[in-house]
XYZ file of C-alpha atoms in Angstrom:
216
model
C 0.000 0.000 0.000
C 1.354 3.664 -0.832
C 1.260 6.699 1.405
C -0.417 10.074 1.129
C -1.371 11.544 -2.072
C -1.415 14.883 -2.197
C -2.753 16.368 -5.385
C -2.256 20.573 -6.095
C -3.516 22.454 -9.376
C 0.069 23.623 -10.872
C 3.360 22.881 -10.357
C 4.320 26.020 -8.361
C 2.613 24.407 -5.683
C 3.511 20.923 -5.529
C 6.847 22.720 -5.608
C 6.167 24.345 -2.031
C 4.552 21.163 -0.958
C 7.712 19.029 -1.782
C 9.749 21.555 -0.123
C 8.450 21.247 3.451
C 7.394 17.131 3.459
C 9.551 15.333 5.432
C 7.918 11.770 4.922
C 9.374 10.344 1.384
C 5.881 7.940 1.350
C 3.867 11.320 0.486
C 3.480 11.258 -3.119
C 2.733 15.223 -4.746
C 0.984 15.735 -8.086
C -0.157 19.169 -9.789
C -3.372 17.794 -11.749
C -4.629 20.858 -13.346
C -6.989 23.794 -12.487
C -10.907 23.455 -12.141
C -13.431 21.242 -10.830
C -13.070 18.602 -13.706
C -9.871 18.204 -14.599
C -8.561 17.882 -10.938
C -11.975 15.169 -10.289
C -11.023 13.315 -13.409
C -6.948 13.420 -12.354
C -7.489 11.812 -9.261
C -9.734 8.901 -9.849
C -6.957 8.098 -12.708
C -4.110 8.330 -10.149
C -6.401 6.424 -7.289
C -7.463 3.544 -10.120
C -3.701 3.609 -11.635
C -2.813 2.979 -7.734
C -4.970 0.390 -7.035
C -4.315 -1.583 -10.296
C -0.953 -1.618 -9.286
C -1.376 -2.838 -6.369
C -0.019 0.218 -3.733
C -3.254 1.800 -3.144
C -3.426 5.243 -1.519
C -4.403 5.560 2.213
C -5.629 9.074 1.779
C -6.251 12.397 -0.244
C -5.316 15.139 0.386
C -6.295 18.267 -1.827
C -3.491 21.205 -1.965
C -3.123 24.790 -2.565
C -3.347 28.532 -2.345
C -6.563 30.331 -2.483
C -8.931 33.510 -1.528
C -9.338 33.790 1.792
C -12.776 35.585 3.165
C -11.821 38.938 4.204
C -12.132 38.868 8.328
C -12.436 34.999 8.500
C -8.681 34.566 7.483
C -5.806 36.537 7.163
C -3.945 36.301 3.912
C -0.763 34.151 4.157
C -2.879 32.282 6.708
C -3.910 28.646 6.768
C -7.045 26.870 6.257
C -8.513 23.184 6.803
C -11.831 22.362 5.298
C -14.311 20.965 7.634
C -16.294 20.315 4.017
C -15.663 21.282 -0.041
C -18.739 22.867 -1.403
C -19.640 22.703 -5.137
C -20.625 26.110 -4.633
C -21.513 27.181 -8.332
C -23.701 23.838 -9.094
C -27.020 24.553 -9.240
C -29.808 26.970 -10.823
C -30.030 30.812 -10.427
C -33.733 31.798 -9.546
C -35.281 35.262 -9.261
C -35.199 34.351 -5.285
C -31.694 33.549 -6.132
C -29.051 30.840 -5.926
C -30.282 27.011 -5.500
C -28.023 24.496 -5.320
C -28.253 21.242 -7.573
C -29.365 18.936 -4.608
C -32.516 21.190 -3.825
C -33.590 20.806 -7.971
C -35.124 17.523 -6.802
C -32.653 15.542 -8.784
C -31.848 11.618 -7.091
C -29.320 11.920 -4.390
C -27.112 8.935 -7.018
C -26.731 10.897 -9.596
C -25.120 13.871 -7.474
C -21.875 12.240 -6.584
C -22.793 12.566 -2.498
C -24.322 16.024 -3.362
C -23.348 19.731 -3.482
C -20.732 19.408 -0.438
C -18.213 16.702 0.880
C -16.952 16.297 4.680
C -13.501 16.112 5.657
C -12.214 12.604 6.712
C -13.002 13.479 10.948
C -9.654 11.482 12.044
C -7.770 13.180 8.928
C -8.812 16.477 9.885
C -8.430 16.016 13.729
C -5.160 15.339 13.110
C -4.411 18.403 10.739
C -5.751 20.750 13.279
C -3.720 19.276 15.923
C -0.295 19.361 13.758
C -1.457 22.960 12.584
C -3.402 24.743 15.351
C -3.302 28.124 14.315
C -5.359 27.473 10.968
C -8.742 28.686 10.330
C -11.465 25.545 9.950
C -14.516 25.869 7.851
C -16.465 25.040 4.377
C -13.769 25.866 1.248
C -15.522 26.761 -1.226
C -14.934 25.190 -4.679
C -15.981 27.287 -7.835
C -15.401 26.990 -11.667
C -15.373 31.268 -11.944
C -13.329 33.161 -9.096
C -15.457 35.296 -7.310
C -14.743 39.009 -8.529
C -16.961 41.365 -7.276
C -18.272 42.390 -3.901
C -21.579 41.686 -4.611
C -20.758 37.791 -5.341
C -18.633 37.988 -2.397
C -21.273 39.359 -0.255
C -23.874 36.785 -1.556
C -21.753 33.542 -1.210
C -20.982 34.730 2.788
C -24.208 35.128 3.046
C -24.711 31.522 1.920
C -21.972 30.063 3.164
C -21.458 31.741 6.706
C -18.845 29.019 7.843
C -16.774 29.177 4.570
C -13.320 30.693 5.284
C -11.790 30.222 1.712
C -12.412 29.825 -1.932
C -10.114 27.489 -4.747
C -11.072 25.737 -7.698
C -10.679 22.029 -7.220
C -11.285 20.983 -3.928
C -14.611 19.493 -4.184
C -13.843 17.432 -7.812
C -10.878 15.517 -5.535
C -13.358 14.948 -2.965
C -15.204 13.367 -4.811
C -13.241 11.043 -6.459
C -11.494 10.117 -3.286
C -15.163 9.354 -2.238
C -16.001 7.519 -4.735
C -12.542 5.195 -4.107
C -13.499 4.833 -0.718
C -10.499 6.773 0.652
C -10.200 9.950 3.523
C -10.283 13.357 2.070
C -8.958 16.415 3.349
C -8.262 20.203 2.209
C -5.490 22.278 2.646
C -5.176 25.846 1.111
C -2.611 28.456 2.359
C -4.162 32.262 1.631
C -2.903 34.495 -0.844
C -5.433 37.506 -1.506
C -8.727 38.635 -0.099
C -11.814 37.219 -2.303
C -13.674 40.073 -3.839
C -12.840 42.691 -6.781
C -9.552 41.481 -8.237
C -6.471 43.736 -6.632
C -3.335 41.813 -8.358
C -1.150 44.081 -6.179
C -2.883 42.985 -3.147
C -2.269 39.197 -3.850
C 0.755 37.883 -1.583
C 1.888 34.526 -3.386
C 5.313 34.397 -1.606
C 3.822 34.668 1.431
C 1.298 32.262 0.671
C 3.919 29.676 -0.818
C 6.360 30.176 2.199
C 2.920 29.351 4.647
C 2.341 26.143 2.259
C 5.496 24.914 2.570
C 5.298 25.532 6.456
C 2.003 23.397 6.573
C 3.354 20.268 4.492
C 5.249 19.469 7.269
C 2.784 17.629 8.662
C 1.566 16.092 5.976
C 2.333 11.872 6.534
């Protein structure tokens, strides 16, 4: 059986995963950016795994992302209690609904609109990192831009603390291989109207790095 697979969306930061693991059974793979691609990525590396014979004991999903302004500070660390498909679903003129109130079958919804942490996977992250900030990361296919969109995903997602783009398609296909899931994101920028000179990707990197340490 093989160790830890920890999957980020590019290279950059696999690179500042690699640099802080100190377990050589952790295996680190950029799989692309978006819901689909990193979904489709990982059930190929989990089913190339098993076929080989050295399945994976866990998932672990990777990254930097936007931080909610006053839930996290930027270069700050997050652990998802749950990834949240939080662009599936229909817009209404009393707003948002997600794809699992549509009345569609629960089976064809992949578990639904959000997927829990592993509990014993993300005990142990918040014991190894207890300064991080724990709640829903959000997983979208657009990157929230204005504060309007900001405003209206807080408002329906008051525990989320951060927002990436692949989060919840890993989930998923660690769920569907039977396997622990967990998030980890590292904060570069505030979520809201895009400020490129606001964006702190060093320090975000350097806080990535920090957190792989644990990862084993």
């Amino acid at each position: 059986m093989s160790g830890l697979l920890v999957v980020t969306a590019v290279p950059a930061e696999a690179e500042a995963v690699r640099a802080g693991l100190t377990d050589p059974t952790v295996t680190v793979t950029p799989i692309g950016v978006g819901p689909a691609v990193a979904g489709a990525a990982t059930a190929r590396l989990l089913a190339l795994a098993e076929a080989a014979g050295r399945p994976y004991r866990a998932v672990v999903s990777a990254g930097i992302a936007g931080g909610f302004p006053g839930r996290v500070a930027i270069g700050g660390t997050v652990l998802a209690t749950r990834s949240v498909a939080a662009d599936l679903g229909a817009e209404s003129p009393e707003g948002f609904i997600p794809v699992d109130q549509l009345g569609m079958p629960p089976e064809l919804l992949g578990g639904g609109t959000a997927v829990p942490a592993d509990p014993g996977l993300l005990g142990a992250l918040r014991t190894a990192l207890p300064d991080a900030a724990v709640g829903a990361v959000l997983t979208v296919s657009t990157v929230t831009g204005t504060a309007a969109s900001t405003e209206a995903l807080a408002d329906r997602h008051p525990d989320a603390v951060a927002e990436a783009m692949e989060g919840y398609g890993v989930a998923v296909a660690a769920a569907q291989a039977g396997l622990p899931f967990a998030e980890l994101r590292t904060v570069s920028n505030p979520i809201g109207p895009r400020d490129r000179g606001a964006w702190r990707m060093k320090e975000a990197f350097a806080a990535l790095t920090a957190a792989a340490a644990v990862l084993r």
